[in-house]
Each structure stands twice: as structure tokens, then as C-alpha cells.
CSV table of N, CA, C and O in Angstrom, one decimal:
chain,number,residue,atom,x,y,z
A,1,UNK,N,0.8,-1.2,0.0
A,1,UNK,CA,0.0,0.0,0.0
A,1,UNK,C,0.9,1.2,0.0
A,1,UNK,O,2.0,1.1,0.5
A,2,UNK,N,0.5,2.4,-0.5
A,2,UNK,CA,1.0,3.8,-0.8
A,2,UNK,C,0.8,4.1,0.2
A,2,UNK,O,-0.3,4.0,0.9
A,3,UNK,N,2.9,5.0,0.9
A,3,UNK,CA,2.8,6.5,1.1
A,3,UNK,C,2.5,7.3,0.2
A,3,UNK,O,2.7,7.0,-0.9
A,4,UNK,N,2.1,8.3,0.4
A,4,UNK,CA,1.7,9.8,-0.8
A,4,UNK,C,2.4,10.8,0.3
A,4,UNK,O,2.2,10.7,1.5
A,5,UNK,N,3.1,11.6,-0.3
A,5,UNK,CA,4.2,12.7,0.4
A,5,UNK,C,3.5,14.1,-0.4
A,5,UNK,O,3.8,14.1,-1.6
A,6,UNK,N,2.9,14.9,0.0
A,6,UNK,CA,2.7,15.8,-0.7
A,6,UNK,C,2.3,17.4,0.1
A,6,UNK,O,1.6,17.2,1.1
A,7,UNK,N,2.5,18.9,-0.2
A,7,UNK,CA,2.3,19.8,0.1
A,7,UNK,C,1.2,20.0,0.4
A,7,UNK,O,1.0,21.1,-0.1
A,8,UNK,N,0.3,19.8,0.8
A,8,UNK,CA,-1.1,19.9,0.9
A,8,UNK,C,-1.4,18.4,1.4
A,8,UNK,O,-2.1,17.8,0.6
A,9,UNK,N,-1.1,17.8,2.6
A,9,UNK,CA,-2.1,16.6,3.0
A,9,UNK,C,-3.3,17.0,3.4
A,9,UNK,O,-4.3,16.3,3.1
A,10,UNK,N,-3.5,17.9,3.8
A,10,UNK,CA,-5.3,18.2,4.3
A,10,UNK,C,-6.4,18.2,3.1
A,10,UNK,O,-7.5,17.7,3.1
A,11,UNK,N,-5.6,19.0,1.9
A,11,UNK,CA,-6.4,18.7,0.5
A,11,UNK,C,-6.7,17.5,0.2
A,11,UNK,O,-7.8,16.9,-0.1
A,12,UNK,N,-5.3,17.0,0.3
A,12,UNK,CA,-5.4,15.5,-0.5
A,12,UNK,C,-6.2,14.1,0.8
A,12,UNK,O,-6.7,13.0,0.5
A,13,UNK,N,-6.2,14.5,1.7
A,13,UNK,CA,-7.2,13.8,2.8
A,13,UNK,C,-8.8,13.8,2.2
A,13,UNK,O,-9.7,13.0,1.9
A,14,UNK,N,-8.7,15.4,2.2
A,14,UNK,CA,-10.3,15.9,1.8
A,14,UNK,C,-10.5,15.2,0.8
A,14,UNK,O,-11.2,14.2,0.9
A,15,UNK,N,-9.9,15.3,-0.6
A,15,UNK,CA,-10.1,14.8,-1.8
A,15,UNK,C,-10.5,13.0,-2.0
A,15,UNK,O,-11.0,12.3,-2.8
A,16,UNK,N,-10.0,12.9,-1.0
A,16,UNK,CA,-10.2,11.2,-0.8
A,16,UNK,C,-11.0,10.6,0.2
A,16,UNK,O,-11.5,9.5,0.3
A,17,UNK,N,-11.2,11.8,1.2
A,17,UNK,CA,-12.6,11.3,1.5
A,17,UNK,C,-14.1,11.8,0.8
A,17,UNK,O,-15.2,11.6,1.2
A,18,UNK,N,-13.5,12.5,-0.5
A,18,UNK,CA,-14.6,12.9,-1.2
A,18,UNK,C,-14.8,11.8,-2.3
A,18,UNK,O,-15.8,11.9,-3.0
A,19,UNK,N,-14.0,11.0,-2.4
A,19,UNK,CA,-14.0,9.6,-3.4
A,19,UNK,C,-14.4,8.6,-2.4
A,19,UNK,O,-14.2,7.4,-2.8
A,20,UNK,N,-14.9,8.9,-0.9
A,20,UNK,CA,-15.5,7.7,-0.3
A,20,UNK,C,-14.4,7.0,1.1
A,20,UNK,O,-14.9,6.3,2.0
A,21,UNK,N,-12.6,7.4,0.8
A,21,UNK,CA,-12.0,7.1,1.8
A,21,UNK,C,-12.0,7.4,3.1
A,21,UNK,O,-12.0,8.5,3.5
A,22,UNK,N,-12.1,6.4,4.0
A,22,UNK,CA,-12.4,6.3,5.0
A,22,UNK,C,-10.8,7.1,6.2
A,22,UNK,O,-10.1,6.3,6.8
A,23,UNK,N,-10.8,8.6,6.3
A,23,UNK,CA,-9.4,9.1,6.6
A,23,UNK,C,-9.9,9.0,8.1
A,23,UNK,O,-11.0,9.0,8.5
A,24,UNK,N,-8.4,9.0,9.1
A,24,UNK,CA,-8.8,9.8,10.5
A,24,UNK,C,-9.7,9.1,11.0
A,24,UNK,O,-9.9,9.5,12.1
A,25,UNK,N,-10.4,8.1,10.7
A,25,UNK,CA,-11.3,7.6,11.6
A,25,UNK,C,-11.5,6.0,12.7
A,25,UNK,O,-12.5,5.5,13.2
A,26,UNK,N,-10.0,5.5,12.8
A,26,UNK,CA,-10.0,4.8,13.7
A,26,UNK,C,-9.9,3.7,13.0
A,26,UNK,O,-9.9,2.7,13.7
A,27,UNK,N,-9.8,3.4,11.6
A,27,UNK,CA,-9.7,2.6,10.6
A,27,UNK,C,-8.9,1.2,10.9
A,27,UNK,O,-7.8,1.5,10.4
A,28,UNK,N,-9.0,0.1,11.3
A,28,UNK,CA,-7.3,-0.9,11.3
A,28,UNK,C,-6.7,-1.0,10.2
A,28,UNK,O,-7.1,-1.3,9.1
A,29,UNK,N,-5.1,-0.6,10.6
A,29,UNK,CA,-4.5,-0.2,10.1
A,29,UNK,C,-3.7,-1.9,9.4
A,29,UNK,O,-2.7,-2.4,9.9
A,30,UNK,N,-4.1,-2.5,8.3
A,30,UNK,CA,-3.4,-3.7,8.6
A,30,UNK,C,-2.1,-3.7,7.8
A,30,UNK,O,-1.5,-4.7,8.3
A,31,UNK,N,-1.4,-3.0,6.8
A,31,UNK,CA,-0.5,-3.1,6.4
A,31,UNK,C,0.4,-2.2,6.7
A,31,UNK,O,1.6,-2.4,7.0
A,32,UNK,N,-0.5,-0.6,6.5
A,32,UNK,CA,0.8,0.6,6.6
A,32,UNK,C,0.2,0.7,8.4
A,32,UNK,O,-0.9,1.2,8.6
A,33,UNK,N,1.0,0.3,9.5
A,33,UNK,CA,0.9,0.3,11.0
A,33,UNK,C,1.7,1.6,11.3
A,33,UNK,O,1.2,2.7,11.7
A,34,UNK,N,2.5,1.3,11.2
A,34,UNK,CA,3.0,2.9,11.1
A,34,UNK,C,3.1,4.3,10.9
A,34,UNK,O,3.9,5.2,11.2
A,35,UNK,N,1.5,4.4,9.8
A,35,UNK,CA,1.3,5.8,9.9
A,35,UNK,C,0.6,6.4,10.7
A,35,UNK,O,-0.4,5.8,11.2
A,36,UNK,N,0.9,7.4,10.9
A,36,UNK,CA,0.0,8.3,12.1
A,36,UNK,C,-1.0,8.6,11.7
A,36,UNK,O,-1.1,9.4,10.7
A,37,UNK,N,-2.2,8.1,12.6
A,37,UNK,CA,-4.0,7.9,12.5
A,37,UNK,C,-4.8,8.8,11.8
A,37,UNK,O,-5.5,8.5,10.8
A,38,UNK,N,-4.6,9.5,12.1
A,38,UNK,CA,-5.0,11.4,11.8
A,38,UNK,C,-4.6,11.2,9.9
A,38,UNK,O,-5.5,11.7,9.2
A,39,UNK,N,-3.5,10.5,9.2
A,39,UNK,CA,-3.0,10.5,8.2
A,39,UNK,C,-3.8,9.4,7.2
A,39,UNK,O,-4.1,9.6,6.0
A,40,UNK,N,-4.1,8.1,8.1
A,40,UNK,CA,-4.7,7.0,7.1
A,40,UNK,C,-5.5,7.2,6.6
A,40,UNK,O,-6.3,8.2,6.8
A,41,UNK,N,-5.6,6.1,5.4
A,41,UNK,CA,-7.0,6.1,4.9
A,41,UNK,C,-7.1,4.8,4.4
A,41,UNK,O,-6.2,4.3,3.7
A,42,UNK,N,-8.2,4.0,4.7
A,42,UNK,CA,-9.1,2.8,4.0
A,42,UNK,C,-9.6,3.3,2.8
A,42,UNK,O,-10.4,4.2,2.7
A,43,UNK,N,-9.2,2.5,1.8
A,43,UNK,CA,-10.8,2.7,1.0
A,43,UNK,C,-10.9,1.0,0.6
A,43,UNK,O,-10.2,0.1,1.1
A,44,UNK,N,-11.7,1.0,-0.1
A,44,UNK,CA,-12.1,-0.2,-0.7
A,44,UNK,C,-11.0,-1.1,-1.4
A,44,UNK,O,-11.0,-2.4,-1.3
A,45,UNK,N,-10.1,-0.6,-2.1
A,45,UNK,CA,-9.1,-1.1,-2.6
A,45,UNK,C,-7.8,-1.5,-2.2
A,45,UNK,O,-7.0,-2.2,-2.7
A,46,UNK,N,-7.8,-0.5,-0.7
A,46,UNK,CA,-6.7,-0.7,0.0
A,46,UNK,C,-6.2,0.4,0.5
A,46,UNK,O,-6.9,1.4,0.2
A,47,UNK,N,-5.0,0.8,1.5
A,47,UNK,CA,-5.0,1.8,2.2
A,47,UNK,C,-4.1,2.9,1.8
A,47,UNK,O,-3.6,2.6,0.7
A,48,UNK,N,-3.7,3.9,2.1
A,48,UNK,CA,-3.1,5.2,1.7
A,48,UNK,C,-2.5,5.7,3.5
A,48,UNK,O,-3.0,5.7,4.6
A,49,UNK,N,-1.1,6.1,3.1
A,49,UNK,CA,-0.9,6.9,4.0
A,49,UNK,C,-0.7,8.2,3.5
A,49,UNK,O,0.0,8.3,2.4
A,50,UNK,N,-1.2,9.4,4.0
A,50,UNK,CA,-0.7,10.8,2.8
A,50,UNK,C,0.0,11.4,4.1
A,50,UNK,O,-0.5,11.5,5.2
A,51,UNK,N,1.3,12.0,3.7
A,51,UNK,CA,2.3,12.4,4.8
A,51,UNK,C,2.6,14.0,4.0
A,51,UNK,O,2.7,14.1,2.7
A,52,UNK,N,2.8,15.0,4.7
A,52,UNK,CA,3.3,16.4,4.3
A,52,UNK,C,4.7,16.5,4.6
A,52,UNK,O,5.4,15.6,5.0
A,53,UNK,N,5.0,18.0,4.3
A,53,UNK,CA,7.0,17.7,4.3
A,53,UNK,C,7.0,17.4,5.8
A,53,UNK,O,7.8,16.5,6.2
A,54,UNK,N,6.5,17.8,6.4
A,54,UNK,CA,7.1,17.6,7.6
A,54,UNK,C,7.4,16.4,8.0
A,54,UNK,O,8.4,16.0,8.5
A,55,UNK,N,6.1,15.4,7.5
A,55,UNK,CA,6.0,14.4,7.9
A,55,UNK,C,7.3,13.2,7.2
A,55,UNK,O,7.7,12.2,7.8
A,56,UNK,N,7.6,13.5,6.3
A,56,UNK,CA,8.4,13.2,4.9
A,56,UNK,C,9.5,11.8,5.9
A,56,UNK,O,9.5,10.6,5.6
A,57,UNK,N,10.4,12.4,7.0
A,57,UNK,CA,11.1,11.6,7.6
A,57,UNK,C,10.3,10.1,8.0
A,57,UNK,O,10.5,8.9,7.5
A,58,UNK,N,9.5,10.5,8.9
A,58,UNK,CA,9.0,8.8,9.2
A,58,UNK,C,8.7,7.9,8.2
A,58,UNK,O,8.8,6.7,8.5
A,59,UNK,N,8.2,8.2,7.2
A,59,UNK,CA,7.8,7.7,6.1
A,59,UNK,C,8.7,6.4,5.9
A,59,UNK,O,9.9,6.5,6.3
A,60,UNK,N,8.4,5.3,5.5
A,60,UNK,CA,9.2,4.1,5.4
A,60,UNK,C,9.3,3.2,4.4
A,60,UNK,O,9.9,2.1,4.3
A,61,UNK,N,8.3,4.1,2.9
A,61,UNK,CA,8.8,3.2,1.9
A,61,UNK,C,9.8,4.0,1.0
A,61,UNK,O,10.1,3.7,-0.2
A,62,UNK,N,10.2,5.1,1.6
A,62,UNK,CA,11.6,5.5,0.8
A,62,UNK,C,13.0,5.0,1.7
A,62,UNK,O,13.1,4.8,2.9
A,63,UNK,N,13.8,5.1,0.7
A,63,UNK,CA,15.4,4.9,1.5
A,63,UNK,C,16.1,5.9,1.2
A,63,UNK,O,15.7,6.8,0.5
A,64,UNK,N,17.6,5.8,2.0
A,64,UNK,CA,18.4,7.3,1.8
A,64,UNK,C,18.6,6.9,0.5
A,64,UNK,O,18.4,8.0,0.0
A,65,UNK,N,18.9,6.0,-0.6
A,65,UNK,CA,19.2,6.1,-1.7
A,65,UNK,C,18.1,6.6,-2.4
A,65,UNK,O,18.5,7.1,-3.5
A,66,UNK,N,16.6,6.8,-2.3
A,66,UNK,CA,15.6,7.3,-2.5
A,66,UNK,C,15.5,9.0,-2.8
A,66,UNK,O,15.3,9.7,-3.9
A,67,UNK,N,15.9,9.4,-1.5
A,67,UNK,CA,16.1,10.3,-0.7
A,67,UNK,C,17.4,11.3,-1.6
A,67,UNK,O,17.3,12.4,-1.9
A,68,UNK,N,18.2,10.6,-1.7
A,68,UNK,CA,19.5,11.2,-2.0
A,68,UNK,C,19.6,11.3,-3.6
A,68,UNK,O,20.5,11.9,-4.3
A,69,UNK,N,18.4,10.3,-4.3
A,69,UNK,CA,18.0,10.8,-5.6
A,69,UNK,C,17.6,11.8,-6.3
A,69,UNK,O,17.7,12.2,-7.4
A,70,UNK,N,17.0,12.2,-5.2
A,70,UNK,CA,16.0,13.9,-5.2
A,70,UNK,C,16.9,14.7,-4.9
A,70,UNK,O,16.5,15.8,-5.1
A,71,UNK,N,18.1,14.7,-4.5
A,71,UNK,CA,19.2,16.0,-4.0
A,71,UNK,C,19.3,16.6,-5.4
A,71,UNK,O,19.2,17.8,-5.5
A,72,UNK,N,19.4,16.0,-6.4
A,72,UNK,CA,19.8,17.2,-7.7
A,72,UNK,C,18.7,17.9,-8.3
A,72,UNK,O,18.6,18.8,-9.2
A,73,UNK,N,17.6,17.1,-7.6
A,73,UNK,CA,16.5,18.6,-8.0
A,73,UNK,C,16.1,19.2,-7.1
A,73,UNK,O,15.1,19.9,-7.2
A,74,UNK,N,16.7,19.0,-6.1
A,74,UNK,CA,16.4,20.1,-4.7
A,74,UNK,C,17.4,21.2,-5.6
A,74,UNK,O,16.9,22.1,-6.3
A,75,UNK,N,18.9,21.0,-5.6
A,75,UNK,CA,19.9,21.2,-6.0
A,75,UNK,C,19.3,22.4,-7.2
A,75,UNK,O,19.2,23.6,-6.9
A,76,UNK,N,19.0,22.0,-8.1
A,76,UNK,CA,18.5,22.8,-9.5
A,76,UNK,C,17.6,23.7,-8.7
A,76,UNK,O,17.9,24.8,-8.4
A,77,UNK,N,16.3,23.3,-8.2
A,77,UNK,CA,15.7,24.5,-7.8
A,77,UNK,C,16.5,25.7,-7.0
A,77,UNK,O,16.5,26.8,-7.4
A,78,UNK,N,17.1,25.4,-5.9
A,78,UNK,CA,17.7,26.1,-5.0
A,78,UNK,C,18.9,27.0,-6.1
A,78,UNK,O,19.3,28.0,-5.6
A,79,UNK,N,19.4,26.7,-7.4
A,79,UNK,CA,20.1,27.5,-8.3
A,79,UNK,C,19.4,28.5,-9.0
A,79,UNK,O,19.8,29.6,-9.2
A,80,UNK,N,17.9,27.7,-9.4
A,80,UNK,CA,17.3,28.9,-9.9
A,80,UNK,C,16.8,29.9,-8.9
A,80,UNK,O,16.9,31.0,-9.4
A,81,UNK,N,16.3,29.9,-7.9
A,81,UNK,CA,16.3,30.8,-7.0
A,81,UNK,C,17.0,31.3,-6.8
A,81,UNK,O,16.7,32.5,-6.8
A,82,UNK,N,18.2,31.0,-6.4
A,82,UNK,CA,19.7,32.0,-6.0
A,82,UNK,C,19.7,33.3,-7.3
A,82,UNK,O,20.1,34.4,-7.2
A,83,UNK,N,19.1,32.4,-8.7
A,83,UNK,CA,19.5,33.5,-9.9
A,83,UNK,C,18.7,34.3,-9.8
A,83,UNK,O,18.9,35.5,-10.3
A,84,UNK,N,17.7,34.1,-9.4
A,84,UNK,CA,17.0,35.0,-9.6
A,84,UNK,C,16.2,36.4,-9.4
A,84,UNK,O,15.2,36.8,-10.0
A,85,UNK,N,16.8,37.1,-8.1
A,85,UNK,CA,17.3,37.9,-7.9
A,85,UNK,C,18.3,39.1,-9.1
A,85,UNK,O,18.2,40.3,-9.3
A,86,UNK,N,19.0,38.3,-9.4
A,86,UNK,CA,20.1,39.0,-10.6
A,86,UNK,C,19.6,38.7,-11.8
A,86,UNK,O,20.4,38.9,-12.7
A,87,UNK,N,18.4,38.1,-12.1
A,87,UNK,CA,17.4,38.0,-13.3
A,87,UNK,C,16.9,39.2,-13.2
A,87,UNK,O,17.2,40.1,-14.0
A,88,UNK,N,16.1,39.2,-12.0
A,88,UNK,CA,15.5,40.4,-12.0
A,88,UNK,C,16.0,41.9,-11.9
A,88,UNK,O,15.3,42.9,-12.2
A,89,UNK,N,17.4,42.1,-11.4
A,89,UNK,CA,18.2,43.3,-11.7
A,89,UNK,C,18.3,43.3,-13.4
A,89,UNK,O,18.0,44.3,-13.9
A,90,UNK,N,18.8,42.2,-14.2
A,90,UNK,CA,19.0,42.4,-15.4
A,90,UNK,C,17.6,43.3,-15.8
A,90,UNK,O,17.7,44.5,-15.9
A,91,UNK,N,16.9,42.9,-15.9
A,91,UNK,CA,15.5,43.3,-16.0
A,91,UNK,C,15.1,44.7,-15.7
A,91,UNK,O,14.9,45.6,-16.6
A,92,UNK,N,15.1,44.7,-14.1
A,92,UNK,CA,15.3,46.5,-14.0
A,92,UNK,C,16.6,47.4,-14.8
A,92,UNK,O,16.3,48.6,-15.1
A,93,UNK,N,17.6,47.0,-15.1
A,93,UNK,CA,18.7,47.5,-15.7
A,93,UNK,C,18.3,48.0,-16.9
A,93,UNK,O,18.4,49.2,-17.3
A,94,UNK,N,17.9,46.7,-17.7
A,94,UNK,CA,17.4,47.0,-19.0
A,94,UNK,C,16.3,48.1,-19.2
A,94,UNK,O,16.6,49.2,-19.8
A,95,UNK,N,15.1,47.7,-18.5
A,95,UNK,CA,14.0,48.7,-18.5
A,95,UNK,C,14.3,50.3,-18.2
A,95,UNK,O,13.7,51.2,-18.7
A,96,UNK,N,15.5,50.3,-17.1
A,96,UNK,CA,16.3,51.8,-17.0
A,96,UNK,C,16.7,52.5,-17.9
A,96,UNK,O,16.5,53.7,-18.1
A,97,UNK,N,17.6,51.5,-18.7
A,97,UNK,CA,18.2,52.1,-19.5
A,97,UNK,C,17.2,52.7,-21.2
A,97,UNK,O,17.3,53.7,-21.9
A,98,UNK,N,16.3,51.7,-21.3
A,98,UNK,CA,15.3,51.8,-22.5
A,98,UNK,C,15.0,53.3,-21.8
A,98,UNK,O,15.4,54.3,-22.4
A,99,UNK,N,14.4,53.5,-20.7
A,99,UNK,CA,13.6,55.0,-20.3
A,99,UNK,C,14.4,55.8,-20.4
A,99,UNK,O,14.0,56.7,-21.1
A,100,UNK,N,15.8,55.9,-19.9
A,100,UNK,CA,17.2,56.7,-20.1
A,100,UNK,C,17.0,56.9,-21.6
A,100,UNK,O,16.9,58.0,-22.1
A,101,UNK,N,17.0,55.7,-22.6
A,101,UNK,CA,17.1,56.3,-24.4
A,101,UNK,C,15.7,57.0,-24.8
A,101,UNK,O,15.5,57.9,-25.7
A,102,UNK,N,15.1,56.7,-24.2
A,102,UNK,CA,14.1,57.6,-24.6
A,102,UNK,C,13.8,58.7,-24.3
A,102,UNK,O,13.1,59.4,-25.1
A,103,UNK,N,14.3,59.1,-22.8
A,103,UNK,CA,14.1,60.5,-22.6
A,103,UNK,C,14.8,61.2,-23.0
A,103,UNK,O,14.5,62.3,-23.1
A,104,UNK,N,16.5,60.7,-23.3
A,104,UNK,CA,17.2,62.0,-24.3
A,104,UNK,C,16.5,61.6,-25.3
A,104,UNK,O,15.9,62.7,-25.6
A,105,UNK,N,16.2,60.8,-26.0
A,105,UNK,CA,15.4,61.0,-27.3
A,105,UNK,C,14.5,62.0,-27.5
A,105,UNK,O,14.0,62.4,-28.6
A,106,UNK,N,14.2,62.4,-26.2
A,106,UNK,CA,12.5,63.1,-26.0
A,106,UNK,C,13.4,64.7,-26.1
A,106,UNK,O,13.2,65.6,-26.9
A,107,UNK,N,14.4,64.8,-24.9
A,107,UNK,CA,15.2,65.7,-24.8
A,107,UNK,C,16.0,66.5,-26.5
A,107,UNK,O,16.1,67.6,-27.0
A,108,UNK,N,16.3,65.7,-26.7
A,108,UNK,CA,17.2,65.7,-27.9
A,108,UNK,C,15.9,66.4,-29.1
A,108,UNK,O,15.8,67.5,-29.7
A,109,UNK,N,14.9,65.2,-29.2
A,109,UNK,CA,14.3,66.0,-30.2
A,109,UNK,C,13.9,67.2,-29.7
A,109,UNK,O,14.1,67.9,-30.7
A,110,UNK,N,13.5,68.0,-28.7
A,110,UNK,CA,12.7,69.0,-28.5
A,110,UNK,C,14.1,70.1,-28.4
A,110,UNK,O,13.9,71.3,-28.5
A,111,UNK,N,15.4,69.6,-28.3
A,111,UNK,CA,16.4,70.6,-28.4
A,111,UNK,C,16.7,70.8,-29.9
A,111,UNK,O,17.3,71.8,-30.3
A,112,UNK,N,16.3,69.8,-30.5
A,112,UNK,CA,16.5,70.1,-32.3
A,112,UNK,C,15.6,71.4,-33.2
A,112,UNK,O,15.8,72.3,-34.0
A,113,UNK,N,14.3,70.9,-32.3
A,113,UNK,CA,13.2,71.9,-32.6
A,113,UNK,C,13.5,73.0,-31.8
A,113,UNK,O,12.4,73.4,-31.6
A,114,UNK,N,14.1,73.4,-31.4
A,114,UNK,CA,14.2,74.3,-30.6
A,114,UNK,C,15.5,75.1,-31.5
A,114,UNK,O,15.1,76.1,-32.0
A,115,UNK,N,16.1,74.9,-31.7
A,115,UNK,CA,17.4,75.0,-32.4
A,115,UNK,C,17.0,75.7,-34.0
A,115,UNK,O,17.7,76.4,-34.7
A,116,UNK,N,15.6,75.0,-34.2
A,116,UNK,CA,15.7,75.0,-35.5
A,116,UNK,C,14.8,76.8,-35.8
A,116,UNK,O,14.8,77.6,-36.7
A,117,UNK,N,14.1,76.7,-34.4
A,117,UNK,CA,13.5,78.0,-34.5
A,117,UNK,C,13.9,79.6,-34.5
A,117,UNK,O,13.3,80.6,-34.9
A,118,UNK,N,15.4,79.5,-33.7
A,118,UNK,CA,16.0,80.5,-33.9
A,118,UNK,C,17.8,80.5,-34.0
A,118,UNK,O,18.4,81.5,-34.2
């Protein structure tokens, strides 16, 4: 039977006791013994444990090699975040400088016309 690890257990509880699963309710637990009550769920087909990050450690059908498979997309997210910060400077930079060409542009023309009148 399935752990489910996911951001939102309270959703995914609700969701599955809206398909009929029997969550939180004192259910025997015969295969997954281990998850915490509040967490299970019976349904007809068999049982679910749904665990949030916090819960992620006790969890017992992953292993550290499991575990340590997911480091390089922890890894990639945690890079694009770091960049992105200095994404967003590029960004302001650019947009500065576009308003900077246009306002001498704006400057420049009205000193031409100006120039040209006397």
C-alpha cells in the first residue's frame, strides 16, 4: 500500500474522502501500522498513508538512496532561485536604460526643434 508525500495533506485527505475514503477515523490499520492515524486512509481497494514535508522523515517506503536521488532537483531548484534575484536586476537595468534612451530621445528632439526656430 501507498505512502503519498505531498504539500497539501489536508487537500489530498479531503479529496479522498470525497471519493469515499475512510481518513482519520480509527480505521485498522493492517498493512501501513506505522502511519500516524490522523494521516490513514481505507478505501475499498486498500489503504493510503498521505504524509506532508514535515511528515516526509518517518515515512518508510523510501530509502536514503531514495532520498539522496531527489538532491539534484532540490539542488537545480535552490540554483534557480539563488539567480533569480540578478534575473530580476537584469531586468530593472534593461527597463532603466530603455527610459534613459528615450528620454534623451525626447530631450534631444525637442532641443533640435528648438534650435531650429532660432
Amino acid at each position: 500500500m501507498p505512502e503519498q508525500l505531498t504539500k497539501h495533506p489536508d487537500v489530498t485527505l479531503q479529496v479522498l474522502r470525497s471519493a469515499g475514503a475512510r481518513c482519520g477515523e480509527g480505521e485498522t490499520q493492517a498493512i501501513l501500522r506505522s502511519c500516524p492515524p490522523a494521516r490513514f486512509c481505507k478505501l475499498p481497494g486498500g489503504e493510503v498513508c498521505v504524509y506532508g514535508l514535515d511528515g516526509a522523515p518517518a515515512m518508510t517506503q523510501f530509502t536514503a538512496a531514495d532520498w539522496q536521488s531527489l538532491a539534484p532537483l532540490a539542488r537545480g531548484s535552490a540554483d534557480a532561485d539563488a539567480a533569480g534575484p540578478w534575473s530580476g536586476m537584469t531586468v530593472a537595468i534593461f527597463v532603466a536604460g530603455v527610459a534613459a534612451g528615450a528620454l534623451a530621445a525626447a530631450v534631444l528632439a525637442r532641443w533640435r526643434r528648438g534650435s531650429r526656430r532660432g
